[in-house]
């Protein structure tokens, strides 16, 4: 599904955010990326959708390489949920925000409506569709942001710290929702409890380098490493 | 700086008004938009000495206000913001246009005064009607109607984005100001010396934020085109009735007719 080979990302100011990353994700897998602030988690997700340019190496999604030319195609297959929902929700009505991607892809209003309805329904927020996104609670905003991505019907969803800014109740509901989605998911997070509940596989990043890549059971049991990396 | 908060709160209070429910709220957005545009054009087109013809035009916003239950103190507050511009422009007329138009109880009223009054009246009427449109119709519905009226989608998009980014800017400013004032409890507002850093930081933060918003839009297939939603009802009958009445009042001076009738 996703194949990352020898990926290095250097920001224009010279910061090497990712260093020789190799990683492949199978269809339907839920993978957690953990690591302290600045480890490179967001950069990794952003490079898959081409927001951050690749310095060297390559990223392939379903045997389509991420290049400037293929970005429209890649972004149709890979949905990105940004860390701060306020950066993502910008329409003045929930319905229109979720309809944003389908409309951009030139669907008829009939198709748009059915996409919007089904994404809202799978997140349990049909009742919010007439509301103004920026006046919702944190948990509701997060759901709307995810619905907006689901409406593209991507096969992969990337989530950047999806449980940040959430109260325990909304957090729990969100985890349950994510567990029900059939999509391949790559989740950057600090939330180890969520990782335990949700992810089969965990990748540990430090200073842009992969420190471990194994099943959740094994990685989460390795308290010594997690402590050394200041993750717990 | 605290006025930034109230500006943010203002935008929000207008928005929440638009979420309300009344006969006016339920009118098709297209009907409200078209009648408002026609109204504004008509009012502006009046000859500047034609004060009496304008008077019947005040009926329309008054009907809208009462039917939509728009709180008039909110309208007044915003009207006051627009008044200085009209006052300034209108006052010039009083000095330059000194021919006597008519006399009331041996007080000579100059054409300058008449045109000053008509400028003020035009401002109040048009601003009030536009404010009522905004406080009874969601921005998203207004933009959809604009696209359907063949206003270039790029223009409509920039309108929406401006609207969105104003709130972003205010939010960032609010957060920064809170953080600033918590650490400088004895300062009222922002010290002049810190102003440069404050504004610079605000710019950087807003730009960062704008960049992230843009990236997120790109990730959802955005290609610089605004796509309007499904076409809603237009409200042809409402448009026809209101615009018809406005046209009649534009060319038949009701005040004069009534006045003449009374005098006779
Ligand atoms: N736009 C940018 N320009 C320069 N450096 C950046 C930029 N974004 C992130 N970085 C740097 O890249 C590194 C990885 O950041 P990031 O991917 O955001 O980490 P994480 O999401 O794990 O907290 C950090 O050292 C950070 O300072
Ligand atoms: Mg991050």
Coordinates of N, CA and C in Angstrom, one line a residue, chain A residues 6-182:
Chain A
X6 N 14.4 4.8 1.7 CA 15.5 5.7 1.9 C 15.1 7.2 2.0
X7 N 14.0 7.5 2.6 CA 13.5 8.9 2.6 C 14.3 9.8 3.5
X8 N 14.8 10.9 3.0 CA 15.4 11.9 3.8 C 14.7 13.3 3.4
X9 N 14.3 14.0 4.5 CA 13.7 15.3 4.3 C 14.6 16.4 5.0
X10 N 15.0 17.4 4.3 CA 15.8 18.5 4.9 C 14.9 19.7 4.6
X11 N 14.6 20.5 5.7 CA 13.9 21.7 5.5 C 14.8 22.8 4.9
X12 N 14.2 23.8 4.3 CA 15.0 24.9 3.6 C 16.1 25.5 4.6
X13 N 15.8 25.5 5.9 CA 16.7 26.2 6.8 C 17.8 25.2 7.2
X14 N 17.8 24.0 6.6 CA 18.9 23.1 6.9 C 18.6 22.0 7.9
X15 N 17.4 22.1 8.6 CA 17.1 21.1 9.6 C 16.8 19.7 8.9
X16 N 17.5 18.7 9.3 CA 17.3 17.4 8.7 C 16.2 16.7 9.6
X17 N 15.0 16.7 9.1 CA 13.8 16.3 9.9 C 13.6 14.8 9.8
X18 N 14.0 14.2 8.7 CA 13.9 12.7 8.5 C 15.2 12.2 7.9
X19 N 15.7 11.1 8.3 CA 17.0 10.6 7.9 C 16.9 9.2 7.5
X20 N 16.9 8.9 6.2 CA 16.9 7.6 5.7 C 15.8 6.6 6.3
X21 N 14.6 7.0 6.0 CA 13.5 6.3 6.6 C 13.1 5.2 5.6
X22 N 12.9 4.0 6.1 CA 12.4 2.9 5.3 C 11.2 2.3 6.0
X23 N 10.1 2.2 5.3 CA 8.9 1.8 6.0 C 7.9 1.3 4.9
X24 N 7.2 0.2 5.2 CA 6.1 -0.1 4.3 C 4.9 -0.5 5.1
X25 N 3.7 -0.1 4.6 CA 2.5 -0.3 5.3 C 1.6 -1.2 4.4
X26 N 1.0 -2.2 5.0 CA 0.1 -3.1 4.2 C -1.3 -2.5 4.3
X27 N -2.1 -3.0 3.4 CA -3.5 -2.6 3.3 C -4.3 -2.9 4.6
X28 N -5.0 -2.0 5.2 CA -5.8 -2.2 6.4 C -5.0 -2.2 7.7
X29 N -3.7 -2.0 7.6 CA -2.9 -1.9 8.8 C -3.1 -0.6 9.5
X30 N -3.0 -0.6 10.9 CA -3.0 0.6 11.6 C -1.7 0.8 12.3
X31 N -0.9 1.8 11.9 CA 0.4 1.9 12.4 C 0.6 3.2 13.2
X32 N 1.2 3.1 14.4 CA 1.4 4.3 15.2 C 2.9 4.7 15.0
X33 N 3.0 6.1 14.9 CA 4.4 6.7 14.9 C 4.5 7.4 16.2
X34 N 5.5 7.0 17.0 CA 5.6 7.7 18.3 C 7.0 8.3 18.4
X35 N 7.2 9.2 19.3 CA 8.4 9.9 19.4 C 8.2 11.3 20.1
X36 N 9.2 11.9 20.7 CA 9.0 13.1 21.4 C 8.8 14.3 20.4
X37 N 8.4 15.4 20.9 CA 8.2 16.6 20.0 C 9.5 16.8 19.2
X38 N 9.3 17.1 17.9 CA 10.4 17.4 17.0 C 11.1 16.1 16.5
X39 N 10.5 14.9 16.8 CA 11.2 13.7 16.3 C 11.0 13.5 14.8
X40 N 10.0 14.2 14.2 CA 9.8 14.1 12.8 C 8.5 13.4 12.4
X41 N 7.6 13.2 13.3 CA 6.3 12.5 13.0 C 5.5 13.3 12.0
X42 N 5.3 14.6 12.3 CA 4.4 15.3 11.4 C 5.1 15.4 10.0
X43 N 6.4 15.6 10.0 CA 7.1 15.7 8.7 C 6.9 14.5 7.9
X44 N 7.0 13.3 8.6 CA 6.8 12.0 7.8 C 5.4 12.0 7.2
X45 N 4.4 12.3 7.9 CA 3.0 12.3 7.4 C 2.9 13.3 6.2
X46 N 3.4 14.5 6.5 CA 3.3 15.6 5.4 C 4.0 15.3 4.2
X47 N 5.1 14.5 4.3 CA 5.9 14.2 3.1 C 5.1 13.2 2.2
X48 N 4.3 12.3 2.9 CA 3.5 11.3 2.1 C 2.5 12.0 1.2
X49 N 1.9 13.1 1.7 CA 0.9 13.8 0.9 C 1.5 15.0 0.1
X50 N 2.9 15.1 0.1 CA 3.6 16.0 -0.7 C 3.5 17.5 -0.3
X51 N 3.1 17.7 1.0 CA 3.1 19.1 1.5 C 4.5 19.5 1.8
X52 N 5.3 18.5 2.3 CA 6.8 18.8 2.5 C 7.5 18.0 1.4
X53 N 8.4 18.7 0.7 CA 9.0 18.0 -0.5 C 10.1 17.0 0.0
X54 N 10.2 15.9 -0.8 CA 11.2 14.9 -0.5 C 12.6 15.4 -0.9
X55 N 13.6 15.2 -0.1 CA 14.9 15.6 -0.5 C 15.6 14.5 -1.3
X56 N 15.7 13.3 -0.6 CA 16.2 12.1 -1.4 C 15.3 10.9 -1.0
X57 N 15.4 9.9 -1.8 CA 14.6 8.7 -1.5 C 13.2 8.8 -2.3
X58 N 12.3 7.8 -1.9 CA 11.1 7.8 -2.7 C 9.9 7.3 -1.8
X59 N 8.7 7.8 -2.1 CA 7.5 7.3 -1.4 C 6.6 6.8 -2.5
X60 N 6.1 5.6 -2.4 CA 5.1 5.0 -3.3 C 3.8 4.7 -2.6
X61 N 2.7 5.1 -3.3 CA 1.4 4.7 -2.7 C 0.7 3.8 -3.8
X62 N 0.4 2.6 -3.5 CA -0.2 1.7 -4.5 C 0.6 1.8 -5.8
X63 N 1.9 1.6 -5.8 CA 2.8 1.7 -6.9 C 2.7 2.9 -7.7
X64 N 2.2 4.0 -7.1 CA 2.3 5.3 -7.7 C 3.3 6.2 -6.9
X65 N 4.3 6.7 -7.6 CA 5.3 7.4 -6.8 C 4.9 8.9 -6.5
X66 N 5.2 9.3 -5.3 CA 4.9 10.7 -5.0 C 5.8 11.7 -5.7
X67 N 5.3 12.4 -6.7 CA 6.1 13.4 -7.3 C 5.1 14.6 -7.5
X68 N 5.6 15.7 -7.9 CA 4.7 16.9 -8.1 C 3.6 16.6 -9.0
X69 N 3.9 15.8 -10.1 CA 2.9 15.5 -11.1 C 1.8 14.6 -10.6
X70 N 2.1 13.6 -9.7 CA 1.1 12.7 -9.3 C 0.4 13.1 -8.0
X71 N 0.7 14.3 -7.5 CA 0.1 14.7 -6.3 C -1.5 14.7 -6.2
X72 N -2.2 15.1 -7.3 CA -3.6 15.1 -7.3 C -4.1 13.6 -7.1
X73 N -3.4 12.7 -7.7 CA -3.8 11.3 -7.6 C -3.5 10.8 -6.2
X74 N -2.3 11.1 -5.7 CA -1.9 10.6 -4.4 C -2.9 11.2 -3.3
X75 N -3.2 12.4 -3.4 CA -4.1 13.1 -2.4 C -5.5 12.5 -2.5
X76 N -5.8 11.9 -3.6 CA -7.1 11.3 -3.6 C -7.1 10.0 -2.9
X77 N -5.9 9.3 -2.9 CA -5.8 8.0 -2.2 C -5.5 8.1 -0.8
X78 N -4.8 9.2 -0.4 CA -4.3 9.4 0.9 C -4.9 10.6 1.6
X79 N -5.7 10.5 2.6 CA -6.3 11.6 3.3 C -5.5 12.0 4.5
X80 N -5.3 13.3 4.7 CA -4.5 13.8 5.8 C -5.4 14.5 6.8
X81 N -5.4 14.1 8.1 CA -6.1 14.9 9.1 C -5.1 15.6 9.9
X82 N -5.2 17.0 9.8 CA -4.1 17.8 10.4 C -4.3 17.8 11.9
X83 N -3.2 18.2 12.6 CA -3.2 18.1 14.0 C -4.2 19.1 14.6
X84 N -4.3 20.3 14.1 CA -5.3 21.3 14.6 C -6.5 21.4 13.7
X85 N -7.6 20.9 14.1 CA -8.8 21.0 13.2 C -9.1 22.4 12.7
X86 N -8.7 23.4 13.5 CA -9.0 24.8 13.0 C -8.2 25.1 11.8
X87 N -7.1 24.4 11.5 CA -6.4 24.6 10.3 C -7.1 24.0 9.1
X88 N -7.9 23.1 9.4 CA -8.5 22.3 8.3 C -9.9 22.7 8.0
X89 N -10.7 23.1 9.0 CA -12.1 23.5 8.7 C -12.1 24.9 8.4
X90 N -12.6 25.3 7.2 CA -12.6 26.7 6.9 C -13.9 27.1 6.3
X91 N -14.8 26.2 5.9 CA -16.0 26.6 5.4 C -16.9 27.1 6.5
X92 N -18.0 27.7 6.2 CA -18.8 28.3 7.2 C -19.9 27.4 7.7
X93 N -20.0 26.2 7.0 CA -21.1 25.2 7.4 C -20.5 23.8 7.4
X94 N -20.8 23.0 8.4 CA -20.2 21.7 8.4 C -20.4 20.9 7.1
X95 N -21.7 21.0 6.6 CA -22.0 20.3 5.4 C -21.0 20.7 4.3
X96 N -20.9 22.0 4.1 CA -20.0 22.5 3.0 C -18.6 22.1 3.2
X97 N -18.1 22.0 4.5 CA -16.7 21.7 4.7 C -16.5 20.2 4.3
X98 N -17.4 19.3 4.7 CA -17.3 17.9 4.3 C -17.4 17.8 2.8
X99 N -18.3 18.6 2.2 CA -18.5 18.5 0.7 C -17.3 19.1 0.0
X100 N -16.4 19.8 0.7 CA -15.3 20.5 0.0 C -14.5 19.6 -1.0
X101 N -14.0 18.5 -0.5 CA -13.2 17.6 -1.4 C -14.1 17.0 -2.5
X102 N -15.2 16.4 -2.3 CA -16.0 15.9 -3.4 C -16.3 16.9 -4.5
X103 N -16.6 18.2 -4.0 CA -16.9 19.2 -5.0 C -15.6 19.5 -5.8
X104 N -14.5 19.6 -5.1 CA -13.2 19.8 -5.8 C -13.0 18.8 -6.9
X105 N -13.4 17.6 -6.6 CA -13.2 16.5 -7.6 C -14.3 16.4 -8.6
X106 N -15.1 17.5 -8.7 CA -16.0 17.7 -9.7 C -17.2 16.7 -9.7
X107 N -17.6 16.3 -8.5 CA -18.8 15.4 -8.5 C -20.1 16.2 -8.6
X108 N -21.1 15.5 -9.0 CA -22.4 16.1 -9.1 C -22.9 16.3 -7.7
X109 N -23.9 17.3 -7.5 CA -24.4 17.5 -6.1 C -25.0 16.3 -5.5
X110 N -25.6 15.4 -6.4 CA -26.2 14.2 -5.9 C -25.1 13.3 -5.2
X111 N -24.0 13.1 -6.0 CA -22.9 12.3 -5.4 C -22.3 12.9 -4.2
X112 N -22.2 14.3 -4.3 CA -21.6 15.0 -3.1 C -22.5 14.7 -1.9
X113 N -23.8 14.8 -2.1 CA -24.7 14.7 -0.9 C -24.5 13.3 -0.3
X114 N -24.4 12.2 -1.2 CA -24.4 10.9 -0.6 C -23.0 10.7 0.1
X115 N -21.9 11.2 -0.5 CA -20.6 11.1 0.2 C -20.7 11.8 1.6
X116 N -21.3 13.0 1.6 CA -21.3 13.8 2.8 C -22.1 13.0 3.9
X117 N -23.3 12.6 3.5 CA -24.2 11.9 4.4 C -23.4 10.7 5.0
X118 N -22.8 9.9 4.1 CA -22.2 8.6 4.6 C -21.0 8.9 5.5
X119 N -20.2 10.0 5.2 CA -19.1 10.3 6.1 C -19.6 10.8 7.4
X120 N -20.6 11.7 7.4 CA -21.1 12.2 8.6 C -21.6 11.1 9.5
X121 N -22.3 10.2 8.8 CA -22.9 9.1 9.5 C -21.9 8.2 10.2
X122 N -20.8 7.9 9.4 CA -19.8 6.9 10.0 C -19.1 7.6 11.2
X123 N -19.2 8.9 11.3 CA -18.6 9.5 12.5 C -19.6 9.9 13.5
X124 N -20.9 9.6 13.2 CA -21.9 9.9 14.2 C -22.2 11.4 14.4
X125 N -22.1 12.2 13.3 CA -22.2 13.6 13.5 C -23.2 14.2 12.5
X126 N -24.2 13.3 12.0 CA -25.1 13.8 11.1 C -25.9 15.1 11.6
X127 N -26.1 15.1 12.9 CA -26.9 16.2 13.5 C -26.1 17.5 13.5
X128 N -24.8 17.5 13.2 CA -24.1 18.8 13.2 C -24.0 19.5 11.8
X129 N -24.7 18.9 10.8 CA -24.3 19.3 9.4 C -24.7 20.7 9.1
X130 N -25.6 21.3 9.8 CA -26.0 22.7 9.6 C -25.2 23.7 10.4
X131 N -24.4 23.2 11.3 CA -23.7 24.1 12.2 C -22.4 24.7 11.6
X132 N -21.9 25.8 12.3 CA -20.7 26.4 11.9 C -19.5 25.7 12.5
X133 N -18.6 25.2 11.7 CA -17.5 24.4 12.3 C -16.7 25.0 13.4
X134 N -16.4 26.3 13.2 CA -15.5 26.9 14.2 C -16.2 27.2 15.6
X135 N -17.5 26.9 15.6 CA -18.1 27.1 16.9 C -18.5 25.7 17.6
X136 N -17.9 24.6 17.1 CA -18.1 23.3 17.7 C -17.1 23.1 18.8
X137 N -17.3 22.0 19.6 CA -16.4 21.6 20.7 C -15.2 21.0 20.0
X138 N -14.1 20.8 20.8 CA -12.9 20.2 20.2 C -13.1 18.8 19.6
X139 N -13.9 18.0 20.3 CA -14.2 16.6 19.9 C -15.0 16.6 18.6
X140 N -16.0 17.5 18.5 CA -16.8 17.6 17.4 C -16.0 18.1 16.2
X141 N -15.2 19.1 16.4 CA -14.3 19.6 15.3 C -13.5 18.5 14.7
X142 N -12.9 17.7 15.6 CA -12.0 16.7 15.1 C -12.8 15.7 14.3
X143 N -14.0 15.4 14.7 CA -14.8 14.5 13.9 C -15.2 15.1 12.5
X144 N -15.5 16.3 12.5 CA -15.8 17.0 11.2 C -14.6 16.9 10.3
X145 N -13.4 17.2 10.9 CA -12.2 17.2 10.1 C -12.0 15.8 9.5
X146 N -12.2 14.8 10.3 CA -12.1 13.4 9.8 C -13.1 13.1 8.7
X147 N -14.4 13.6 9.0 CA -15.4 13.3 8.0 C -15.0 14.0 6.6
X148 N -14.4 15.2 6.7 CA -14.0 15.9 5.5 C -13.0 15.1 4.7
X149 N -12.2 14.3 5.4 CA -11.2 13.5 4.7 C -11.8 12.2 4.2
X150 N -12.7 11.6 5.0 CA -13.4 10.4 4.6 C -14.2 10.6 3.3
X151 N -14.7 11.8 3.2 CA -15.6 12.1 2.0 C -14.8 12.0 0.7
X152 N -13.5 12.0 0.8 CA -12.7 11.7 -0.5 C -12.6 10.3 -0.8
X153 N -13.2 9.4 0.1 CA -13.0 8.0 0.0 C -11.6 7.6 -0.3
X154 N -10.7 8.0 0.6 CA -9.3 7.6 0.4 C -9.1 6.1 0.9
X155 N -8.0 5.5 0.5 CA -7.7 4.2 1.0 C -6.8 4.2 2.2
X156 N -6.1 5.4 2.4 CA -5.2 5.5 3.5 C -5.6 6.8 4.2
X157 N -5.6 6.8 5.6 CA -5.8 8.0 6.3 C -4.6 8.3 7.2
X158 N -4.0 9.5 7.1 CA -2.9 9.9 8.0 C -3.5 10.8 9.1
X159 N -3.2 10.5 10.4 CA -3.8 11.3 11.4 C -2.6 11.9 12.3
X160 N -2.6 13.2 12.4 CA -1.5 13.8 13.2 C -2.1 14.2 14.6
X161 N -1.6 13.4 15.6 CA -2.0 13.6 17.0 C -3.5 13.8 17.1
X162 N -4.3 12.8 16.7 CA -5.7 12.9 16.7 C -6.4 13.1 18.1
X163 N -5.7 12.7 19.1 CA -6.3 12.8 20.5 C -5.9 14.1 21.2
X164 N -5.0 14.9 20.6 CA -4.6 16.1 21.3 C -5.8 17.1 21.4
X165 N -5.9 17.9 22.3 CA -7.0 18.8 22.7 C -8.3 18.1 23.0
X166 N -8.3 16.8 23.2 CA -9.6 16.2 23.5 C -9.8 15.8 25.0
X167 N -11.0 16.0 25.5 CA -11.2 15.5 26.8 C -11.4 14.0 26.8
X168 N -11.3 13.4 28.0 CA -11.2 11.9 28.0 C -12.4 11.2 27.3
X169 N -13.6 11.8 27.5 CA -14.8 11.2 26.9 C -14.7 11.3 25.3
X170 N -14.4 12.5 24.8 CA -14.3 12.6 23.3 C -13.2 11.7 22.8
X171 N -12.1 11.6 23.6 CA -11.0 10.8 23.1 C -11.4 9.4 23.0
X172 N -12.1 8.9 24.0 CA -12.5 7.5 24.0 C -13.4 7.2 22.7
X173 N -14.4 8.2 22.5 CA -15.3 8.0 21.4 C -14.5 8.0 20.1
X174 N -13.5 8.9 20.0 CA -12.8 8.9 18.7 C -12.0 7.6 18.5
X175 N -11.4 7.1 19.5 CA -10.7 5.8 19.4 C -11.6 4.7 18.9
X176 N -12.8 4.7 19.5 CA -13.8 3.7 19.0 C -14.1 3.8 17.5
X177 N -14.3 5.1 17.2 CA -14.6 5.4 15.7 C -13.5 4.9 14.8
X178 N -12.3 5.3 15.2 CA -11.1 4.9 14.3 C -11.0 3.4 14.2
X179 N -11.3 2.7 15.3 CA -11.2 1.3 15.3 C -12.1 0.6 14.3
X180 N -13.2 1.3 14.0 CA -14.2 0.8 13.1 C -14.0 1.1 11.7
X181 N -13.1 2.0 11.4 CA -12.8 2.4 10.0 C -11.9 1.3 9.4
X182 N -12.3 0.9 8.1 CA -11.5 -0.2 7.5 C -10.2 0.3 6.8

